[in-house]
Amino acid sequence: MKLVLLRIQAVFIKELIQLRRDKMTFGMVIMIPLVQLILFGYAINTNVRHIPVGVVDISQTAISRVLVQTISATQVVKFTHQYFSIEAAQAAIDKSEVRAVLIIPNDVDQRIVTHPSAGFGLPPASDEESSRPIAQWLVDGSDTMIAGAIKSLRYMPLAELFKKPANRYTPTFEVTLLYNPEQRSAVNIVPGLVGIILTMTMIMFTAGAIVREKERGNLEMLIATPVRSIELMLGKIIPYIFIGLLQVFIILGIGYTVFGVPINGGLGQLAGVTLLFISASLTLGLVISTIASTQLQSTQMTIFVLLPSILLSGFMFPYEGMPVAAQNIAEVLPATHFMRLIRGVVLRDVDSIEMAFDVYWLILFTIAGLTIASLRFRKNLE
Amino acid sequence: MSAAFTGNFAIRTRRLCRRFGELIAINNLDLDVEKGSIYGFLGPNGCGKTTAIRMLTGLLKPSSGDVEVLGLNLPKDAGKLRLKMGYMTQKFSLYDDLTVKENLHFVANIYGLSGRPMKKRIEELLSIYGLNQKVVQLAGSMSGGQRQRLALAAATLHKPELLFLDEPTSAVDPENRREFWEQLFDLCDRGTSILVSTHYMDEAERCHKLAILEDGYKRADGTPDELMESMDAHVVEVEANNLRQLKQSLMVLPEVITAAQLGARLRVLISKKVIDPLIYLKQQNCIQPQNTILIVRPSLEDVFVTCTGTSRQ
Ligand SMILES: Nc1ncnc2c1ncn2[C@@H]1O[C@H](COP(=O)(O)OP(=O)(O)OP(=O)(O)O)[C@@H](O)[C@H]1O
Ligand SMILES: [Mg+2]
């Protein structure tokens, strides 16, 4: 037993020294979370605003100009261009000069007066005349996010047009936002980013671990010694556990100070679920490492795992909205389970016991990964 | 076969074969390496030296045949053998980005050595192999000779009974080569059995016994003296003026195995089918009466040329 620990420690120290001398990798440990966090934290914003749009004002009346101003005031769109024909407007959308165009018809003043949103009381539903919309949006629907934002303008009240207080509708449902009441995307993205960055760095570092020894010719010496596969595997992943924790500290620290993402859960819980996920990712990297025969191959395989982890884990799109097939793939990925756990712990202060399924899954994944990697790593040169 | 084995052999193989697809890298190799001796593999590039060593160290599975090393059956007992053997690979296989000391520490820990005994052993090795001044130098930045001494230090750190050295001196100058061999003899005196591969004749000549390998076949084996004695050719040196032309004319004779120029002389190997090479040569038209002809003692190179000639003809 003492010998086993000594050999694990030997590999561990060796990895640590090599890591320290490898300035590039060491820099990446710090830079990847920093840069990604700044990028994602500021750039990803699900509240779309100031979409550049144009207007074709056929009526050319005072009321149409007020209409344009009222819409501008919502800040959803920003009128940047004016066109004089519908054809010109369509060409502008094709060129991506604007993402949508508002077409104001000739009889806009008439339409407004009879329109319910103007607040002159509800017209009878059968009234053909008054149920006509007052103007039309032509939207570049290829970006669903932008199209959705403009669609949200469909039922915009227009009472302000006549300087009258708007009708107060009684909503059908009352919605109470338990967490993230201001609906800031950073609150959801920062904890998710922990999962993505760990997937990226942890798998990448270990995926190259055995391959590097193979490529540099160290493997022949190593397998001629009494070191066992499992000792080699453990010694190689332990240093990266510390690195993973350091990265989590950087991400959540900046998330807290710069983006004001609260950490509601206990630090013990946080460390626990993170360690589980780090271990799962590291063993996945080791498995890749025993399959690949060059560093290029191991990088390719890392990306093969990374892409679904970003797209399917619930980081980008809600898990619930995905088709069943995609959900099944997502269930296999450690990132999906971690995404639930860390959001639960950081944002909702959930005890990880309550999410036992995800916890067990990560544990199982780690054990399976370590076993497969140790079995696959044959101590000969076949 | 193991029942027939006595304790005197470090390595024994019978009908050992290794195929890589179509290629037969080692063909029916029979080896008997006595304990406490230095045994050499002599052969050109690609003859199968590394492949043979890898099978003897348990790193590569034989396609067929029996291997017994230090009384252990391979590849079954490869794990047990690892504690008793040291292996210095052909390509430097310690870590370039670790210092001399860090490399030795790593190897020591792997072999279960730590603390005071480890320090003592490493100190000892550093002074034996003259690496005292280099402790904190990165292995990757050392010269070929220094690296090779470090590799030997690492391979002998756990005092193995049997040491495999695959072309240990290929990146080493003659001066360092001599010193290196002194160290091998020191190890041998202390009871270590050594198997060393080389393509240098002078190194092969230092071995107690050697095997000449070619294209995966063992062409000959024995002590250097035995090999030279039992050689299947006479060695004759001819002094003449027009050596290039003389060589051409001699080479076409079926009894002449080969002829090579050595300065002002031509060294000619003549098949043992010829009873008296002097009379035979004087009968040839190309030899002038005034040319001096001498029978000389064969060298290992002559042995090598004679027994590996088949593929060239
Ligand atoms: N893993 C392998 N796969 C396929 N062929 C191989 C493999 N290893 C060795 N060989 C082939 O086996 C033959 C013997 O190779 P080996 O490396 O044993 O030669 P060597 O005597 O060590 O040569 P050198 O002096 O160049 O080191 C060569 O033809 C080589 O191409
Ligand atoms: Mg070789």
XYZ file of C-alpha atoms and ligand atoms in Angstrom:
727
model
C 0.000 0.000 0.000
C 2.803 2.344 0.922
C 4.456 1.575 -2.401
C 1.234 2.297 -4.258
C 0.975 5.730 -2.668
C 4.642 6.405 -3.321
C 4.234 5.621 -7.006
C 1.080 7.744 -7.316
C 2.913 10.563 -5.598
C 5.875 10.161 -7.960
C 3.643 10.553 -11.008
C 1.764 13.417 -9.341
C 4.927 15.395 -8.599
C 6.293 14.743 -12.049
C 3.088 16.063 -13.655
C 3.143 19.099 -11.402
C 6.722 19.965 -12.376
C 5.993 19.494 -16.059
C 2.902 21.646 -15.752
C 4.835 24.394 -14.025
C 7.497 24.394 -16.766
C 4.898 24.430 -19.533
C 4.207 28.177 -19.515
C 1.641 27.948 -22.290
C -0.589 25.428 -20.534
C -0.153 27.186 -17.239
C -1.235 30.465 -18.815
C -4.272 28.806 -20.318
C -5.349 27.619 -16.894
C -5.826 31.253 -15.881
C -6.615 32.888 -19.204
C -9.337 30.541 -20.457
C -11.759 31.242 -17.589
C -10.955 34.956 -17.566
C -11.430 35.572 -21.256
C -14.433 33.302 -21.648
C -16.166 34.838 -18.695
C -15.730 38.381 -19.952
C -16.811 37.328 -23.440
C -19.862 35.352 -22.435
C -20.806 37.555 -19.538
C -21.052 40.672 -21.652
C -21.794 39.345 -25.098
C -24.504 36.799 -24.484
C -27.663 38.689 -23.809
C -31.012 37.077 -24.311
C -32.828 40.418 -23.924
C -32.598 41.725 -27.454
C -32.557 45.513 -27.761
C -31.905 48.228 -30.345
C -32.528 46.057 -33.386
C -31.796 48.209 -36.458
C -34.981 48.574 -38.464
C -36.333 50.755 -41.280
C -39.653 52.359 -42.041
C -41.742 52.816 -45.183
C -44.172 55.559 -44.354
C -46.806 55.606 -47.088
C -49.193 57.851 -45.203
C -46.681 60.605 -44.348
C -48.905 62.029 -41.612
C -48.198 63.477 -38.213
C -49.732 60.476 -36.545
C -47.410 58.075 -38.386
C -44.405 59.999 -37.090
C -45.729 59.815 -33.552
C -46.262 56.086 -34.049
C -42.620 55.640 -35.025
C -41.496 57.588 -31.968
C -43.678 55.526 -29.658
C -42.220 52.317 -30.984
C -38.691 53.707 -30.640
C -39.423 54.478 -27.021
C -39.718 50.755 -26.249
C -35.984 50.430 -27.130
C -36.661 47.060 -28.745
C -35.946 48.535 -32.151
C -34.065 51.504 -33.449
C -35.184 53.173 -36.660
C -32.056 53.698 -38.706
C -33.324 53.905 -42.283
C -36.256 55.225 -44.237
C -37.343 53.658 -47.531
C -39.789 54.899 -50.082
C -41.089 51.632 -51.454
C -41.745 48.161 -50.136
C -39.349 46.734 -52.751
C -36.539 48.959 -51.497
C -37.319 47.853 -47.946
C -37.149 44.196 -48.899
C -33.843 44.710 -50.672
C -32.510 46.366 -47.505
C -33.501 43.329 -45.435
C -31.818 41.045 -47.976
C -28.625 43.058 -47.633
C -28.911 42.905 -43.840
C -28.955 46.686 -43.744
C -31.864 46.389 -41.332
C -33.416 43.342 -39.670
C -37.043 44.471 -40.116
C -39.130 47.177 -41.736
C -42.308 48.825 -40.523
C -44.770 49.544 -43.284
C -47.279 52.243 -42.385
C -50.282 52.158 -44.758
C -52.019 55.127 -46.326
C -55.041 54.993 -44.025
C -53.100 54.670 -40.810
C -54.940 57.468 -38.968
C -58.295 55.834 -39.666
C -57.033 52.443 -38.540
C -55.631 53.832 -35.315
C -58.803 55.524 -34.276
C -60.837 52.321 -34.572
C -58.124 50.107 -33.122
C -58.680 48.707 -29.599
C -55.095 49.388 -28.567
C -55.673 53.087 -28.943
C -57.934 52.901 -25.927
C -61.236 54.234 -27.249
C -63.166 51.310 -25.829
C -63.501 47.856 -27.333
C -65.161 47.635 -30.738
C -67.469 44.707 -31.449
C -65.438 41.692 -32.428
C -67.317 41.260 -35.671
C -66.363 44.662 -36.909
C -64.136 43.894 -39.916
C -62.957 47.446 -40.189
C -61.699 47.872 -36.632
C -60.018 44.462 -36.252
C -57.460 45.357 -38.916
C -53.923 45.921 -37.618
C -52.684 49.446 -38.073
C -49.346 48.694 -39.734
C -47.193 45.770 -40.866
C -43.746 44.533 -39.893
C -41.563 42.783 -42.476
C -39.080 40.767 -40.449
C -35.927 38.825 -41.312
C -37.083 35.641 -39.592
C -33.787 33.775 -39.923
C -32.700 34.855 -36.471
C -35.441 33.558 -34.232
C -34.320 35.677 -31.312
C -34.764 38.916 -33.268
C -38.009 37.756 -34.832
C -39.308 36.909 -31.377
C -38.445 40.335 -30.051
C -40.316 42.047 -32.837
C -43.249 39.638 -32.481
C -43.504 40.838 -28.892
C -44.484 44.234 -30.294
C -47.616 42.782 -31.869
C -49.928 43.704 -29.014
C -48.192 46.883 -27.985
C -50.662 49.417 -26.449
C -50.879 52.701 -28.290
C -52.848 54.807 -25.831
C -49.869 57.097 -25.269
C -50.336 58.217 -28.805
C -53.244 60.278 -27.573
C -51.727 61.273 -24.265
C -54.295 59.219 -22.415
C -53.605 56.848 -19.558
C -53.491 53.289 -20.882
C -56.189 50.833 -20.129
C -55.075 48.749 -17.179
C -55.687 45.149 -18.190
C -55.980 42.633 -15.401
C -53.511 39.879 -16.322
C -54.775 36.323 -16.496
C -51.784 35.070 -14.503
C -49.576 36.656 -11.994
C -45.918 35.650 -12.469
C -43.548 35.768 -9.519
C -39.869 35.309 -10.356
C -38.362 33.444 -7.419
C -34.784 33.733 -8.538
C -33.083 36.279 -10.723
C -36.024 38.705 -10.518
C -34.323 41.287 -12.737
C -33.934 38.584 -15.418
C -30.232 39.229 -15.981
C -28.701 36.601 -18.275
C -25.362 36.671 -16.438
C -26.993 35.077 -13.434
C -27.783 31.992 -15.464
C -24.707 32.056 -17.679
C -21.913 32.398 -15.114
C -22.623 29.162 -13.199
C -23.209 27.401 -16.513
C -19.879 28.699 -17.735
C -18.182 26.864 -14.882
C -19.394 23.649 -16.477
C -18.318 24.590 -19.989
C -14.864 25.824 -19.025
C -14.202 22.808 -16.848
C -15.333 20.489 -19.632
C -12.993 22.249 -22.007
C -9.872 22.483 -19.860
C -10.166 19.303 -17.819
C -10.802 17.018 -20.786
C -8.220 18.800 -22.915
C -5.435 18.553 -20.318
C -5.877 14.888 -19.541
C -6.774 13.852 -23.091
C -3.202 14.660 -24.005
C -1.713 13.047 -20.908
C -0.919 9.517 -22.101
C -0.619 10.547 -25.734
C 2.128 12.987 -24.819
C 4.134 10.254 -23.122
C 3.618 8.092 -26.196
C 4.684 10.822 -28.614
C 7.749 11.862 -26.647
C 8.876 8.248 -26.235
C 8.589 8.188 -22.430
C 6.030 5.418 -22.517
C 8.503 2.653 -23.355
C 10.520 3.475 -20.241
C 7.404 3.890 -18.126
C 5.867 0.529 -18.961
C 9.167 -1.227 -18.327
C 8.907 -0.062 -14.681
C 6.674 -1.525 -11.951
C 4.204 1.398 -12.072
C 0.615 0.150 -12.486
C -1.911 1.651 -14.897
C -4.289 2.798 -12.177
C -1.428 4.454 -10.273
C -0.354 6.251 -13.400
C -3.921 7.400 -14.126
C -4.537 8.669 -10.597
C -1.177 10.420 -10.387
C -1.903 12.150 -13.654
C -5.359 13.483 -12.770
C -4.782 14.685 -9.208
C -2.882 17.869 -10.172
C -5.704 18.844 -12.478
C -8.259 18.575 -9.710
C -6.533 21.504 -8.029
C -6.412 23.384 -11.289
C -10.118 22.805 -11.810
C -10.906 24.181 -8.364
C -8.731 27.213 -9.064
C -10.677 27.864 -12.263
C -14.009 27.578 -10.490
C -12.762 30.061 -7.916
C -11.786 32.508 -10.674
C -15.094 32.189 -12.528
C -17.404 32.459 -9.549
C -15.250 35.179 -7.986
C -15.445 37.375 -11.061
C -19.094 36.421 -11.520
C -19.760 37.700 -8.049
C -17.692 40.890 -8.161
C -18.171 41.975 -11.791
C -21.528 40.525 -12.761
C -23.119 40.471 -9.335
C -24.038 36.793 -9.563
C -25.011 35.765 -6.034
C -23.736 32.525 -4.531
C -26.694 31.420 -2.526
C -25.621 27.868 -1.706
C -23.021 26.715 0.788
C -19.379 26.591 -0.249
C -19.123 22.967 0.889
C -21.929 21.983 -1.436
C -20.314 23.954 -4.217
C -16.928 22.324 -3.719
C -18.571 18.908 -3.546
C -20.469 19.052 -6.821
C -17.549 20.733 -8.565
C -15.129 18.031 -7.449
C -17.494 15.381 -8.744
C -17.698 17.033 -12.109
C -13.956 17.651 -12.322
C -13.302 13.972 -11.618
C -15.826 12.882 -14.227
C -14.298 15.179 -16.869
C -10.740 14.136 -16.023
C -11.480 10.439 -16.365
C -13.256 11.095 -19.652
C -10.064 12.828 -20.778
C -8.015 9.814 -19.720
C -10.223 7.474 -21.711
C -9.706 9.679 -24.771
C -6.007 9.638 -24.045
C -5.852 5.849 -24.174
C -7.747 5.770 -27.484
C -5.940 8.542 -29.376
C -2.482 7.900 -30.755
C -1.489 11.505 -31.481
C -2.146 14.808 -29.733
C -4.109 15.987 -32.768
C -6.479 13.055 -32.461
C -6.960 13.677 -28.776
C -7.799 17.335 -29.462
C -10.327 16.317 -32.089
C -11.988 13.907 -29.700
C -12.077 16.598 -27.008
C -13.964 18.903 -29.364
C -16.305 16.039 -30.211
C -17.310 15.950 -26.547
C -17.130 19.703 -25.999
C -19.650 20.736 -28.665
C -22.599 18.696 -27.358
C -21.627 19.769 -23.848
C -22.081 23.393 -24.861
C -25.163 22.911 -26.982
C -27.111 20.149 -25.237
C -26.229 20.458 -21.566
C -28.720 23.224 -20.922
C -26.016 25.884 -20.992
C -27.245 27.491 -24.220
C -30.794 26.228 -24.557
C -33.165 24.937 -21.900
C -32.989 21.142 -21.588
C -36.787 20.936 -21.468
C -37.142 22.494 -24.904
C -35.004 19.878 -26.656
C -36.369 16.871 -28.551
C -36.274 13.569 -26.665
C -33.364 12.216 -28.723
C -31.241 15.231 -27.820
C -32.285 14.930 -24.193
C -31.080 11.330 -24.173
C -27.687 12.357 -25.498
C -27.592 15.176 -22.978
C -28.290 12.761 -20.124
C -25.066 10.888 -20.936
C -22.911 13.994 -20.742
C -21.512 14.863 -17.307
C -21.947 18.550 -18.194
C -25.754 18.237 -18.232
C -25.858 16.852 -14.716
C -23.360 19.380 -13.496
C -25.318 22.233 -15.073
C -28.348 21.258 -12.981
C -26.290 20.821 -9.855
C -24.320 24.035 -10.006
C -27.299 26.178 -10.957
C -29.210 24.552 -8.158
C -26.491 25.190 -5.615
C -25.350 28.637 -6.737
C -28.696 30.189 -7.645
C -31.281 28.333 -5.597
C -29.323 27.045 -2.603
C -30.564 23.505 -3.215
C -28.963 20.779 -1.157
C -27.249 18.397 -3.572
C -28.901 15.504 -1.702
C -32.127 16.647 -3.289
C -30.527 16.168 -6.675
C -29.127 12.751 -5.818
C -29.663 11.380 -9.324
C -27.229 13.861 -10.828
C -24.732 13.268 -8.034
C -24.845 9.486 -8.478
C -24.507 9.854 -12.189
C -21.281 11.830 -11.876
C -19.851 9.343 -9.368
C -20.741 6.418 -11.604
C -19.262 8.149 -14.621
C -15.982 8.738 -12.794
C -15.632 5.147 -11.624
C -16.536 3.785 -15.049
C -14.118 6.182 -16.745
C -11.227 5.327 -14.469
C -11.844 1.612 -14.911
C -12.055 1.827 -18.672
C -8.935 3.993 -18.897
C -6.929 1.629 -16.662
C -8.084 -1.438 -18.575
C -7.459 0.137 -21.937
C -3.962 1.279 -20.965
C -2.066 -1.951 -21.580
C 1.328 -2.239 -20.099
C 2.891 -3.343 -23.374
C 3.619 -1.890 -26.773
C 1.042 -3.779 -28.866
C 11.098 -26.381 -21.630
C 11.552 -24.673 -18.303
C 12.191 -27.986 -16.555
C 15.378 -28.381 -18.559
C 16.624 -24.961 -17.467
C 19.437 -24.718 -15.023
C 19.990 -21.636 -12.960
C 22.961 -20.528 -15.024
C 21.097 -18.660 -17.690
C 19.744 -15.165 -17.458
C 17.939 -15.475 -20.763
C 16.877 -18.452 -22.824
C 14.666 -18.426 -25.866
C 13.568 -21.197 -28.231
C 12.104 -20.695 -31.709
C 11.193 -17.118 -30.778
C 9.292 -15.366 -33.589
C 7.718 -11.980 -34.003
C 5.702 -10.935 -37.025
C 4.459 -7.461 -37.948
C 1.866 -8.283 -40.599
C 3.786 -9.816 -43.495
C 7.176 -8.907 -42.079
C 8.970 -11.376 -39.864
C 11.073 -9.161 -37.611
C 12.476 -12.052 -35.530
C 12.712 -15.528 -36.964
C 13.211 -18.679 -34.855
C 15.653 -17.087 -32.461
C 17.401 -19.408 -30.000
C 19.387 -17.596 -27.327
C 21.341 -18.704 -24.271
C 22.690 -15.824 -22.219
C 24.731 -16.824 -19.201
C 24.338 -15.014 -15.918
C 26.970 -12.452 -15.089
C 28.088 -11.947 -18.654
C 27.841 -9.213 -21.237
C 26.003 -10.477 -24.273
C 25.903 -8.508 -27.498
C 23.441 -8.237 -30.377
C 25.369 -7.146 -33.437
C 23.466 -6.225 -36.540
C 22.623 -3.541 -39.080
C 19.632 -1.172 -38.926
C 16.312 -2.954 -39.020
C 17.701 -6.423 -38.284
C 15.420 -6.823 -35.268
C 17.595 -5.885 -32.276
C 15.014 -3.604 -30.674
C 12.187 -6.033 -31.411
C 14.124 -8.858 -29.741
C 14.904 -6.734 -26.676
C 11.282 -5.639 -26.372
C 10.195 -9.258 -26.307
C 12.845 -10.136 -23.740
C 11.708 -7.275 -21.491
C 8.049 -8.313 -21.798
C 6.986 -5.140 -23.602
C 6.090 -6.978 -26.774
C 4.334 -10.336 -27.034
C 6.104 -12.969 -29.139
C 4.109 -14.294 -32.085
C 5.371 -17.750 -31.147
C 8.197 -19.437 -29.262
C 9.313 -19.662 -25.652
C 11.075 -17.030 -23.585
C 12.473 -17.462 -20.106
C 14.184 -14.508 -18.450
C 15.637 -14.792 -14.921
C 13.614 -17.970 -14.505
C 10.351 -16.200 -15.375
C 8.148 -17.222 -18.268
C 7.309 -14.343 -20.568
C 4.996 -12.710 -21.356
C 3.022 -14.272 -18.468
C 5.361 -13.101 -15.691
C 6.327 -9.760 -17.239
C 5.108 -7.944 -14.115
C 7.542 -9.803 -11.831
C 10.420 -9.286 -14.220
C 10.021 -5.477 -14.089
C 11.392 -5.340 -10.551
C 14.494 -7.327 -11.469
C 15.492 -5.748 -14.744
C 16.593 -2.382 -16.031
C 15.990 -1.211 -19.580
C 17.743 1.615 -21.354
C 15.751 2.350 -24.499
C 17.324 3.187 -27.838
C 15.680 6.612 -27.865
C 16.160 8.709 -24.715
C 12.991 8.078 -22.751
C 13.380 10.041 -19.533
C 11.669 13.407 -19.294
C 13.320 16.225 -21.256
C 11.533 18.848 -19.187
C 12.703 17.456 -15.856
C 16.141 18.034 -14.365
C 18.636 15.243 -13.762
C 17.683 15.098 -10.108
C 13.945 15.212 -10.735
C 14.221 12.395 -13.257
C 16.166 10.239 -10.823
C 13.739 11.054 -7.998
C 10.853 9.995 -10.177
C 12.454 6.698 -11.141
C 13.499 6.019 -7.541
C 9.948 6.548 -6.260
C 8.539 4.338 -8.979
C 10.846 1.549 -7.788
C 9.726 2.122 -4.210
C 12.800 3.981 -3.024
C 12.302 7.148 -0.962
C 13.719 9.261 1.822
C 17.284 8.732 3.017
C 18.069 5.521 1.090
C 16.923 7.240 -2.090
C 19.105 10.302 -1.462
C 22.079 8.095 -0.780
C 21.570 5.990 -3.892
C 21.092 9.054 -6.106
C 24.245 10.694 -4.701
C 26.101 7.485 -5.426
C 24.849 7.322 -9.012
C 25.588 10.987 -9.654
C 29.203 10.483 -8.702
C 29.605 7.151 -10.551
C 28.289 8.653 -13.772
C 29.890 12.077 -13.365
C 26.629 13.994 -13.220
C 27.390 15.895 -9.999
C 27.694 19.208 -11.808
C 24.497 18.663 -13.740
C 21.925 17.973 -11.017
C 19.733 20.953 -11.807
C 20.118 20.879 -15.582
C 17.109 19.925 -17.690
C 17.674 16.539 -19.296
C 16.597 17.925 -22.661
C 19.435 20.451 -22.673
C 22.240 17.969 -21.997
C 24.680 16.525 -24.532
C 24.183 13.069 -26.009
C 26.853 11.549 -23.787
C 25.484 13.111 -20.608
C 21.978 12.016 -21.426
C 23.138 8.491 -22.053
C 24.892 8.419 -18.660
C 21.732 9.711 -17.020
C 19.725 7.008 -18.749
C 22.160 4.361 -17.520
C 21.969 5.773 -13.996
C 18.172 5.582 -14.118
C 18.195 2.052 -15.531
C 20.531 0.797 -12.798
C 19.040 2.781 -9.917
C 17.248 -0.200 -8.386
C 20.299 -2.466 -8.850
C 18.689 -4.813 -11.355
C 19.970 -8.356 -11.886
C 19.641 -7.988 -15.622
C 20.239 -4.920 -17.719
C 19.043 -4.374 -21.300
C 20.828 -1.663 -23.261
C 19.550 -0.866 -26.733
C 22.286 0.834 -28.738
C 23.434 2.778 -25.704
C 26.382 4.493 -27.375
C 24.940 5.628 -30.685
C 25.186 9.332 -29.727
C 28.498 9.090 -27.896
C 32.060 9.950 -28.946
C 34.787 7.245 -28.826
C 36.341 8.628 -25.631
C 33.036 8.522 -23.756
C 32.274 5.173 -25.324
C 35.378 3.664 -23.701
C 34.396 5.091 -20.357
C 30.866 3.816 -20.751
C 32.165 0.305 -21.333
C 34.350 0.542 -18.242
C 31.156 1.209 -16.322
C 29.445 -1.760 -17.916
C 32.314 -4.003 -16.851
C 32.046 -2.590 -13.312
C 28.374 -3.504 -13.246
C 29.155 -6.919 -14.673
C 31.796 -7.516 -11.993
C 29.174 -6.843 -9.363
C 27.065 -9.627 -10.824
C 24.754 -7.856 -13.243
C 23.981 -9.694 -16.450
C 23.933 -7.348 -19.420
C 22.449 -7.620 -22.883
C 23.597 -4.855 -25.197
C 22.778 -4.189 -28.834
C 25.138 -2.361 -31.137
C 26.207 -1.914 -34.689
C 29.802 -1.081 -33.782
C 32.357 -3.875 -34.287
C 34.693 -2.634 -31.564
C 31.875 -2.723 -29.034
C 30.772 -6.178 -30.105
C 34.350 -7.348 -29.611
C 34.204 -6.344 -25.945
C 31.227 -8.611 -25.236
C 31.749 -11.986 -23.606
C 29.482 -13.490 -26.204
C 27.498 -12.136 -29.059
C 24.896 -12.988 -31.642
C 25.071 -11.642 -35.162
C 21.599 -10.762 -36.398
C 20.474 -10.074 -39.921
C 16.933 -9.692 -41.267
C 15.517 -11.260 -38.121
C 17.788 -14.319 -38.299
C 20.618 -15.150 -35.965
C 23.499 -15.799 -38.368
C 26.112 -16.805 -35.796
C 26.831 -16.672 -32.088
C 29.613 -17.369 -29.611
C 32.556 -15.563 -28.070
C 34.359 -13.135 -30.398
C 37.340 -15.524 -30.548
C 35.186 -18.536 -31.345
C 33.465 -16.612 -34.072
C 36.768 -15.556 -35.609
C 38.209 -19.038 -35.351
C 35.304 -20.856 -36.847
C 34.907 -18.354 -39.610
C 34.115 -19.857 -42.979
C 36.770 -17.854 -44.848
C 40.483 -17.120 -45.131
C 41.544 -13.522 -44.689
C 44.277 -12.343 -47.015
C 45.798 -8.932 -47.522
C 47.272 -7.986 -50.890
C 49.576 -5.042 -51.487
C 49.450 -3.699 -55.032
C 49.326 -0.476 -57.029
C 46.040 -0.619 -58.845
C 43.815 -1.666 -55.969
C 40.507 -0.453 -57.389
C 40.994 -2.454 -60.551
C 42.287 -5.461 -58.652
C 39.229 -5.419 -56.454
C 36.963 -5.478 -59.501
C 38.738 -8.480 -60.983
C 38.804 -10.423 -57.701
C 35.165 -9.833 -56.824
C 33.951 -11.724 -59.911
C 35.687 -14.913 -58.754
C 33.167 -17.271 -57.124
C 35.561 -18.230 -54.297
C 36.096 -14.611 -53.250
C 33.441 -13.568 -50.748
C 34.370 -9.934 -50.658
C 37.277 -7.532 -51.004
C 37.671 -4.209 -49.252
C 40.359 -1.585 -49.543
C 42.275 -0.643 -46.401
C 44.657 2.157 -47.289
C 47.377 0.679 -49.486
C 46.167 -2.893 -49.053
C 43.232 -4.955 -50.212
C 41.615 -7.218 -47.638
C 40.190 -10.262 -49.373
C 37.949 -12.921 -47.863
C 38.254 -16.243 -49.598
C 35.929 -19.168 -49.042
C 37.250 -22.118 -47.008
C 36.478 -24.270 -50.041
C 39.884 -23.108 -51.225
C 42.509 -25.095 -49.340
C 45.445 -22.731 -49.758
C 44.489 -19.143 -50.489
C 48.060 -18.060 -51.300
C 48.454 -20.580 -54.096
C 44.917 -19.865 -55.251
C 45.562 -16.137 -55.528
C 48.917 -16.501 -57.277
C 47.191 -18.520 -59.978
C 44.943 -15.590 -60.791
C 45.876 -13.408 -63.784
C 45.194 -10.172 -62.031
C 47.848 -10.799 -59.366
C 51.365 -9.729 -60.341
C 54.314 -11.815 -59.083
C 55.784 -8.786 -57.287
C 52.583 -8.236 -55.175
C 52.919 -9.083 -51.491
C 50.275 -11.475 -50.205
C 49.815 -12.199 -46.496
C 47.438 -14.374 -44.514
C 46.174 -12.300 -41.555
C 44.175 -12.884 -38.413
C 40.435 -12.414 -38.995
C 38.609 -9.572 -37.292
C 35.039 -9.469 -36.100
C 34.178 -7.347 -39.082
C 35.356 -10.193 -41.329
C 33.082 -12.558 -39.418
C 30.221 -10.148 -39.795
C 30.771 -9.724 -43.523
C 31.120 -13.468 -44.080
C 28.012 -14.544 -42.272
C 25.747 -11.728 -43.372
C 26.829 -11.867 -46.986
C 23.972 -14.025 -48.241
C 21.533 -11.192 -48.773
C 24.042 -9.179 -50.763
C 24.709 -11.838 -53.352
N 5.644 -1.790 -34.328
C 6.090 -2.223 -35.520
N 5.228 -2.379 -36.535
C 5.649 -2.804 -37.743
N 6.914 -3.099 -38.023
C 7.835 -2.970 -37.058
C 7.468 -2.520 -35.756
N 8.575 -2.468 -34.976
C 9.589 -2.878 -35.773
N 9.159 -3.173 -37.012
C 9.978 -3.659 -38.134
O 10.751 -4.739 -37.663
C 12.049 -4.707 -38.205
C 13.059 -4.723 -37.080
O 12.993 -3.491 -36.413
P 13.886 -3.163 -35.140
O 13.448 -1.841 -34.633
O 13.824 -4.312 -34.211
O 15.319 -3.047 -35.779
P 16.690 -2.638 -35.062
O 17.621 -3.762 -35.268
O 16.449 -2.216 -33.680
O 17.146 -1.421 -35.970
P 17.947 -0.095 -35.557
O 19.387 -0.432 -35.555
O 17.612 0.867 -36.631
O 17.433 0.324 -34.235
C 12.128 -3.460 -39.069
O 11.960 -3.839 -40.416
C 10.967 -2.627 -38.606
O 10.448 -1.887 -39.669
Mg 16.649 -0.538 -32.651
